PDB file of C-alpha atoms in Angstrom:
ATOM      1  CA  MET Y  19      72.130   6.618  26.576  1.00  0.00           C
ATOM      2  CA  PRO Y  20      74.195   5.635  29.537  1.00  0.00           C
ATOM      3  CA  ASP Y  21      77.863   6.504  29.604  1.00  0.00           C
ATOM      4  CA  SER Y  22      78.972   2.862  29.669  1.00  0.00           C
ATOM      5  CA  TRP Y  23      77.608   1.183  26.581  1.00  0.00           C
ATOM      6  CA  ASP Y  24      79.157  -1.136  24.079  1.00  0.00           C
ATOM      7  CA  LYS Y  25      80.002   0.880  20.975  1.00  0.00           C
ATOM      8  CA  ASP Y  26      80.503  -2.237  18.881  1.00  0.00           C
ATOM      9  CA  VAL Y  27      76.965  -3.496  19.534  1.00  0.00           C
ATOM     10  CA  TYR Y  28      75.201  -0.135  19.571  1.00  0.00           C
ATOM     11  CA  PRO Y  29      76.981   2.321  17.299  1.00  0.00           C
ATOM     12  CA  GLU Y  30      76.354   5.956  18.044  1.00  0.00           C
ATOM     13  CA  PRO Y  31      73.636   7.434  15.819  1.00  0.00           C
ATOM     14  CA  PRO Y  32      74.608  10.303  13.572  1.00  0.00           C
ATOM     15  CA  ARG Y  33      74.166  13.714  15.127  1.00  0.00           C
ATOM     16  CA  ARG Y  34      72.416  15.301  12.140  1.00  0.00           C
ATOM     17  CA  THR Y  35      70.234  13.234   9.834  1.00  0.00           C
ATOM     18  CA  PRO Y  36      69.446  14.937   6.533  1.00  0.00           C
ATOM     19  CA  ALA Y  37      65.684  15.363   5.960  1.00  0.00           C
ATOM     20  CA  PRO Y  38      64.354  13.848   2.737  1.00  0.00           C
ATOM     21  CA  SER Y  39      63.445  16.506   0.224  1.00  0.00           C
ATOM     22  CA  PRO Y  40      59.768  16.324  -0.781  1.00  0.00           C
ATOM     23  CA  GLN Y  41      60.422  18.314  -3.929  1.00  0.00           C
ATOM     24  CA  THR Y  42      61.549  16.407  -6.965  1.00  0.00           C
ATOM     25  CA  SER Y  43      62.303  17.633 -10.388  1.00  0.00           C
ATOM     26  CA  LEU Y  44      59.276  15.761 -11.865  1.00  0.00           C
ATOM     27  CA  PRO Y  45      55.693  16.433 -10.675  1.00  0.00           C
ATOM     28  CA  ASN Y  46      53.758  13.543  -9.119  1.00  0.00           C
ATOM     29  CA  PRO Y  47      51.191  12.223 -11.646  1.00  0.00           C
ATOM     30  CA  ILE Y  48      48.930  10.799  -8.892  1.00  0.00           C
ATOM     31  CA  THR Y  49      48.240  14.317  -7.639  1.00  0.00           C
ATOM     32  CA  TYR Y  50      47.091  15.365 -11.092  1.00  0.00           C
ATOM     33  CA  LEU Y  51      44.940  12.242 -11.503  1.00  0.00           C
ATOM     34  CA  THR Y  52      43.176  12.734  -8.177  1.00  0.00           C
ATOM     35  CA  LYS Y  53      42.490  16.404  -8.949  1.00  0.00           C
ATOM     36  CA  ALA Y  54      41.193  15.506 -12.416  1.00  0.00           C
ATOM     37  CA  PHE Y  55      38.918  12.816 -10.939  1.00  0.00           C
ATOM     38  CA  ASP Y  56      37.672  15.268  -8.317  1.00  0.00           C
ATOM     39  CA  PHE Y  57      36.828  17.979 -10.865  1.00  0.00           C
ATOM     40  CA  LEU Y  58      35.467  15.733 -13.634  1.00  0.00           C
ATOM     41  CA  VAL Y  59      33.548  13.046 -11.712  1.00  0.00           C
ATOM     42  CA  ASP Y  60      33.167  13.643  -8.009  1.00  0.00           C
ATOM     43  CA  ARG Y  61      32.135  17.305  -7.883  1.00  0.00           C
ATOM     44  CA  PRO Y  62      29.450  17.152 -10.627  1.00  0.00           C
ATOM     45  CA  VAL Y  63      27.916  14.042  -9.079  1.00  0.00           C
ATOM     46  CA  THR Y  64      27.986  15.621  -5.623  1.00  0.00           C
ATOM     47  CA  LEU Y  65      26.391  18.825  -6.906  1.00  0.00           C
ATOM     48  CA  VAL Y  66      23.584  16.947  -8.669  1.00  0.00           C
ATOM     49  CA  ARG Y  67      22.977  14.783  -5.592  1.00  0.00           C
ATOM     50  CA  ASP Y  68      22.876  17.818  -3.287  1.00  0.00           C
ATOM     51  CA  PHE Y  69      20.411  19.520  -5.639  1.00  0.00           C
ATOM     52  CA  ILE Y  70      18.138  16.469  -5.671  1.00  0.00           C
ATOM     53  CA  GLU Y  71      18.307  16.142  -1.880  1.00  0.00           C
ATOM     54  CA  ARG Y  72      17.346  19.804  -1.483  1.00  0.00           C
ATOM     55  CA  GLN Y  73      14.360  19.289  -3.789  1.00  0.00           C
ATOM     56  CA  HIS Y  74      13.266  16.199  -1.847  1.00  0.00           C
ATOM     57  CA  ALA Y  75      13.640  18.063   1.444  1.00  0.00           C
ATOM     58  CA  LYS Y  76      11.248  20.747   0.165  1.00  0.00           C
ATOM     59  CA  ASN Y  77       8.629  18.231  -1.002  1.00  0.00           C
ATOM     60  CA  ARG Y  78       8.764  15.644   1.774  1.00  0.00           C
ATOM     61  CA  CYS Y  79       6.136  12.938   1.241  1.00  0.00           C
ATOM     62  CA  TYR Y  80       5.506  10.139   3.699  1.00  0.00           C
ATOM     63  CA  TYR Y  81       3.782   7.277   1.934  1.00  0.00           C
ATOM     64  CA  TYR Y  82       3.060   5.309   5.076  1.00  0.00           C
ATOM     65  CA  HIS Y  83       0.802   8.137   6.317  1.00  0.00           C
ATOM     66  CA  ARG Y  84      -1.003   8.583   3.045  1.00  0.00           C
ATOM     67  CA  GLN Y  85      -4.640   9.470   3.457  1.00  0.00           C
ATOM     68  CA  PHE Y  86      -7.122   8.970   0.659  1.00  0.00           C
ATOM     69  CA  ARG Y  87     -10.129  11.222   0.425  1.00  0.00           C
ATOM     70  CA  ARG Y  88     -13.446   9.496   0.914  1.00  0.00           C
ATOM     71  CA  VAL Y  89     -15.322   8.997  -2.328  1.00  0.00           C
ATOM     72  CA  PRO Y  90     -19.062   8.422  -2.779  1.00  0.00           C
ATOM     73  CA  ASP Y  91     -20.378   4.950  -2.094  1.00  0.00           C
ATOM     74  CA  ILE Y  92     -21.374   2.778  -5.055  1.00  0.00           C
ATOM     75  CA  THR Y  93     -25.015   3.450  -4.186  1.00  0.00           C
ATOM     76  CA  GLU Y  94     -24.469   7.167  -4.881  1.00  0.00           C
ATOM     77  CA  CYS Y  95     -22.956   6.639  -8.352  1.00  0.00           C
ATOM     78  CA  GLU Y  96     -24.918   7.189 -11.544  1.00  0.00           C
ATOM     79  CA  GLU Y  97     -25.667   4.127 -13.656  1.00  0.00           C
ATOM     80  CA  LYS Y  98     -23.245   4.930 -16.495  1.00  0.00           C
ATOM     81  CA  ASP Y  99     -20.593   6.750 -14.404  1.00  0.00           C
ATOM     82  CA  VAL Y 100     -17.671   4.347 -14.790  1.00  0.00           C
ATOM     83  CA  LEU Y 101     -15.166   6.596 -13.027  1.00  0.00           C
ATOM     84  CA  CYS Y 102     -17.360   6.961  -9.947  1.00  0.00           C
ATOM     85  CA  MET Y 103     -17.894   3.202  -9.843  1.00  0.00           C
ATOM     86  CA  PHE Y 104     -14.163   2.569 -10.122  1.00  0.00           C
ATOM     87  CA  GLU Y 105     -13.408   5.015  -7.298  1.00  0.00           C
ATOM     88  CA  ALA Y 106     -16.124   3.431  -5.154  1.00  0.00           C
ATOM     89  CA  GLU Y 107     -14.675  -0.009  -5.853  1.00  0.00           C
ATOM     90  CA  MET Y 108     -11.179   1.129  -4.830  1.00  0.00           C
ATOM     91  CA  GLN Y 109     -12.622   2.751  -1.699  1.00  0.00           C
ATOM     92  CA  TRP Y 110     -14.397  -0.507  -0.861  1.00  0.00           C
ATOM     93  CA  ARG Y 111     -11.168  -2.479  -1.301  1.00  0.00           C
ATOM     94  CA  ARG Y 112      -9.300  -0.093   1.017  1.00  0.00           C
ATOM     95  CA  ASP Y 113     -12.092  -0.429   3.574  1.00  0.00           C
ATOM     96  CA  TYR Y 114     -11.940  -4.213   3.197  1.00  0.00           C
ATOM     97  CA  LYS Y 115      -8.203  -4.231   3.934  1.00  0.00           C
ATOM     98  CA  VAL Y 116      -8.664  -1.882   6.891  1.00  0.00           C
ATOM     99  CA  ASP Y 117     -11.388  -4.126   8.303  1.00  0.00           C
ATOM    100  CA  GLN Y 118      -9.128  -7.166   7.893  1.00  0.00           C
ATOM    101  CA  GLU Y 119      -6.359  -5.402   9.812  1.00  0.00           C
ATOM    102  CA  ILE Y 120      -8.779  -4.371  12.557  1.00  0.00           C
ATOM    103  CA  VAL Y 121      -9.878  -7.981  13.004  1.00  0.00           C
ATOM    104  CA  ASN Y 122      -6.230  -9.119  13.043  1.00  0.00           C
ATOM    105  CA  ILE Y 123      -5.240  -6.531  15.666  1.00  0.00           C
ATOM    106  CA  ILE Y 124      -8.183  -7.419  17.930  1.00  0.00           C
ATOM    107  CA  GLN Y 125      -7.392 -11.108  17.514  1.00  0.00           C
ATOM    108  CA  GLU Y 126      -3.725 -10.530  18.415  1.00  0.00           C
ATOM    109  CA  ARG Y 127      -4.787  -8.627  21.541  1.00  0.00           C
ATOM    110  CA  MET Y 128      -7.109 -11.459  22.544  1.00  0.00           C
ATOM    111  CA  GLN Y 129      -4.412 -14.095  21.958  1.00  0.00           C
ATOM    112  CA  ALA Y 130      -1.872 -12.055  23.929  1.00  0.00           C
ATOM    113  CA  CYS Y 131      -4.316 -11.815  26.821  1.00  0.00           C
ATOM    114  CA  GLN Y 132      -5.008 -15.565  26.649  1.00  0.00           C
ATOM    115  CA  GLN Y 133      -1.268 -16.275  26.648  1.00  0.00           C
ATOM    116  CA  ARG Y 134      -0.677 -13.895  29.548  1.00  0.00           C
ATOM    117  CA  GLU Y 135      -3.577 -15.069  31.724  1.00  0.00           C
ATOM    118  CA  GLY Y 136      -3.318 -18.812  31.086  1.00  0.00           C
ATOM    119  CA  GLU Y 137      -6.160 -20.932  32.512  1.00  0.00           C
ATOM    120  CA  SER Y 138      -8.210 -18.020  33.847  1.00  0.00           C
ATOM    121  CA  TYR Y 139      -8.376 -16.127  30.564  1.00  0.00           C
ATOM    122  CA  LYS Y 140     -12.191 -16.352  30.345  1.00  0.00           C
ATOM    123  CA  GLN Y 141     -12.584 -14.212  33.453  1.00  0.00           C
ATOM    124  CA  ASN Y 142      -9.647 -11.868  32.995  1.00  0.00           C
ATOM    125  CA  CYS Y 143      -9.966 -11.398  29.228  1.00  0.00           C
ATOM    126  CA  ALA Y 144     -13.742 -11.014  29.065  1.00  0.00           C
ATOM    127  CA  ASN Y 145     -13.488  -7.549  27.472  1.00  0.00           C
ATOM    128  CA  GLU Y 146     -11.104  -8.775  24.765  1.00  0.00           C
ATOM    129  CA  LEU Y 147     -13.226 -11.866  24.061  1.00  0.00           C
ATOM    130  CA  GLU Y 148     -16.414  -9.802  23.820  1.00  0.00           C
ATOM    131  CA  GLN Y 149     -14.728  -7.199  21.593  1.00  0.00           C
ATOM    132  CA  PHE Y 150     -13.353  -9.904  19.305  1.00  0.00           C
ATOM    133  CA  ALA Y 151     -16.777 -11.541  19.090  1.00  0.00           C
ATOM    134  CA  ARG Y 152     -18.392  -8.213  18.101  1.00  0.00           C
ATOM    135  CA  VAL Y 153     -15.716  -7.336  15.545  1.00  0.00           C
ATOM    136  CA  SER Y 154     -15.613 -10.779  13.951  1.00  0.00           C
ATOM    137  CA  LYS Y 155     -19.433 -10.896  13.788  1.00  0.00           C
ATOM    138  CA  ALA Y 156     -19.521  -7.510  12.040  1.00  0.00           C
ATOM    139  CA  TYR Y 157     -16.787  -8.643   9.651  1.00  0.00           C
ATOM    140  CA  GLN Y 158     -18.609 -11.895   8.911  1.00  0.00           C
ATOM    141  CA  ASP Y 159     -21.898 -10.068   8.344  1.00  0.00           C
ATOM    142  CA  ARG Y 160     -20.304  -7.746   5.845  1.00  0.00           C
ATOM    143  CA  TYR Y 161     -17.762  -9.880   3.979  1.00  0.00           C
ATOM    144  CA  HIS Y 162     -18.642 -13.568   4.503  1.00  0.00           C
ATOM    145  CA  ASP Y 163     -19.621 -15.608   1.412  1.00  0.00           C
ATOM    146  CA  LEU Y 164     -18.423 -13.002  -1.079  1.00  0.00           C
ATOM    147  CA  GLY Y 165     -16.030 -15.447  -2.696  1.00  0.00           C
ATOM    148  CA  ALA Y 166     -12.556 -14.961  -4.080  1.00  0.00           C
ATOM    149  CA  HIS Y 167     -13.558 -12.211  -6.512  1.00  0.00           C
ATOM    150  CA  CYS Y 168     -15.332 -10.005  -4.032  1.00  0.00           C
ATOM    151  CA  SER Y 169     -16.355  -6.510  -5.036  1.00  0.00           C
ATOM    152  CA  ALA Y 170     -18.404  -3.580  -3.861  1.00  0.00           C
ATOM    153  CA  ARG Y 171     -21.344  -4.692  -5.990  1.00  0.00           C
ATOM    154  CA  LYS Y 172     -21.384  -8.182  -4.450  1.00  0.00           C
ATOM    155  CA  CYS Y 173     -21.106  -6.698  -0.978  1.00  0.00           C
ATOM    156  CA  LEU Y 174     -23.967  -4.311  -1.713  1.00  0.00           C
ATOM    157  CA  ALA Y 175     -26.125  -7.178  -3.010  1.00  0.00           C
ATOM    158  CA  LYS Y 176     -25.359  -9.186   0.125  1.00  0.00           C
ATOM    159  CA  GLN Y 177     -26.250  -6.199   2.323  1.00  0.00           C
ATOM    160  CA  LYS Y 178     -29.530  -5.797   0.439  1.00  0.00           C
ATOM    161  CA  GLN Y 179     -30.407  -9.475   0.934  1.00  0.00           C
ATOM    162  CA  ARG Y 180     -29.563  -9.241   4.643  1.00  0.00           C
ATOM    163  CA  MET Y 181     -31.736  -6.136   5.047  1.00  0.00           C
ATOM    164  CA  LEU Y 182     -34.652  -7.843   3.267  1.00  0.00           C
ATOM    165  CA  ALA Y 183     -34.301 -10.890   5.518  1.00  0.00           C
ATOM    166  CA  GLU Y 184     -34.221  -8.678   8.620  1.00  0.00           C
ATOM    167  CA  ARG Y 185     -37.331  -6.834   7.417  1.00  0.00           C
ATOM    168  CA  GLU Y 186     -39.168 -10.129   6.854  1.00  0.00           C
ATOM    169  CA  ALA Y 187     -38.125 -11.345  10.303  1.00  0.00           C
ATOM    170  CA  ALA Y 188     -39.365  -8.106  11.870  1.00  0.00           C
ATOM    171  CA  LYS Y 189     -42.733  -8.447  10.079  1.00  0.00           C
ATOM    172  CA  GLU Y 190     -43.108 -12.038  11.294  1.00  0.00           C
ATOM    173  CA  ALA Y 191     -42.180 -11.020  14.841  1.00  0.00           C
ATOM    174  CA  ALA Y 192     -44.709  -8.165  14.759  1.00  0.00           C
ATOM    175  CA  ALA Y 193     -47.455 -10.469  13.405  1.00  0.00           C
ATOM    176  CA  ALA Y 194     -46.868 -13.066  16.106  1.00  0.00           C
TER     177      ALA Y 194
END
């Protein structure tokens, strides 16, 4: 402080301020409550959680990369083998979903190319258009007209009918 200051407005601070004593005669109950909570609730929960996390780290399983083993087709199942038929049906349904996604991805690529190229998409997107035509034709040949309750058996029956029709067409073409 400067030497010339108004002592009435700014009184001189005391030279030695006594420090507050942290020790009291009574113990603080909050300290005991926090320690009790830590020992009774927090530590057991933390230990159990750490144990579970260690177990999960050992057995890491990624469901989005799950790979199913290929099972026999429904044509390879015995007549009374219900389990084999069920597995073949589930395999067919997975294949059906995969084929749907393949068609969707090819269609999105074609639409992106059409959007990007504008008016001249027929020239510049010929590969995408041809690929989409092949994929959608194969999808239609396999899954078209199966109805809402499609199954591996219906698909197999449709494939059989298509093969018979192709055989008849080949015989007629050979005769002509």
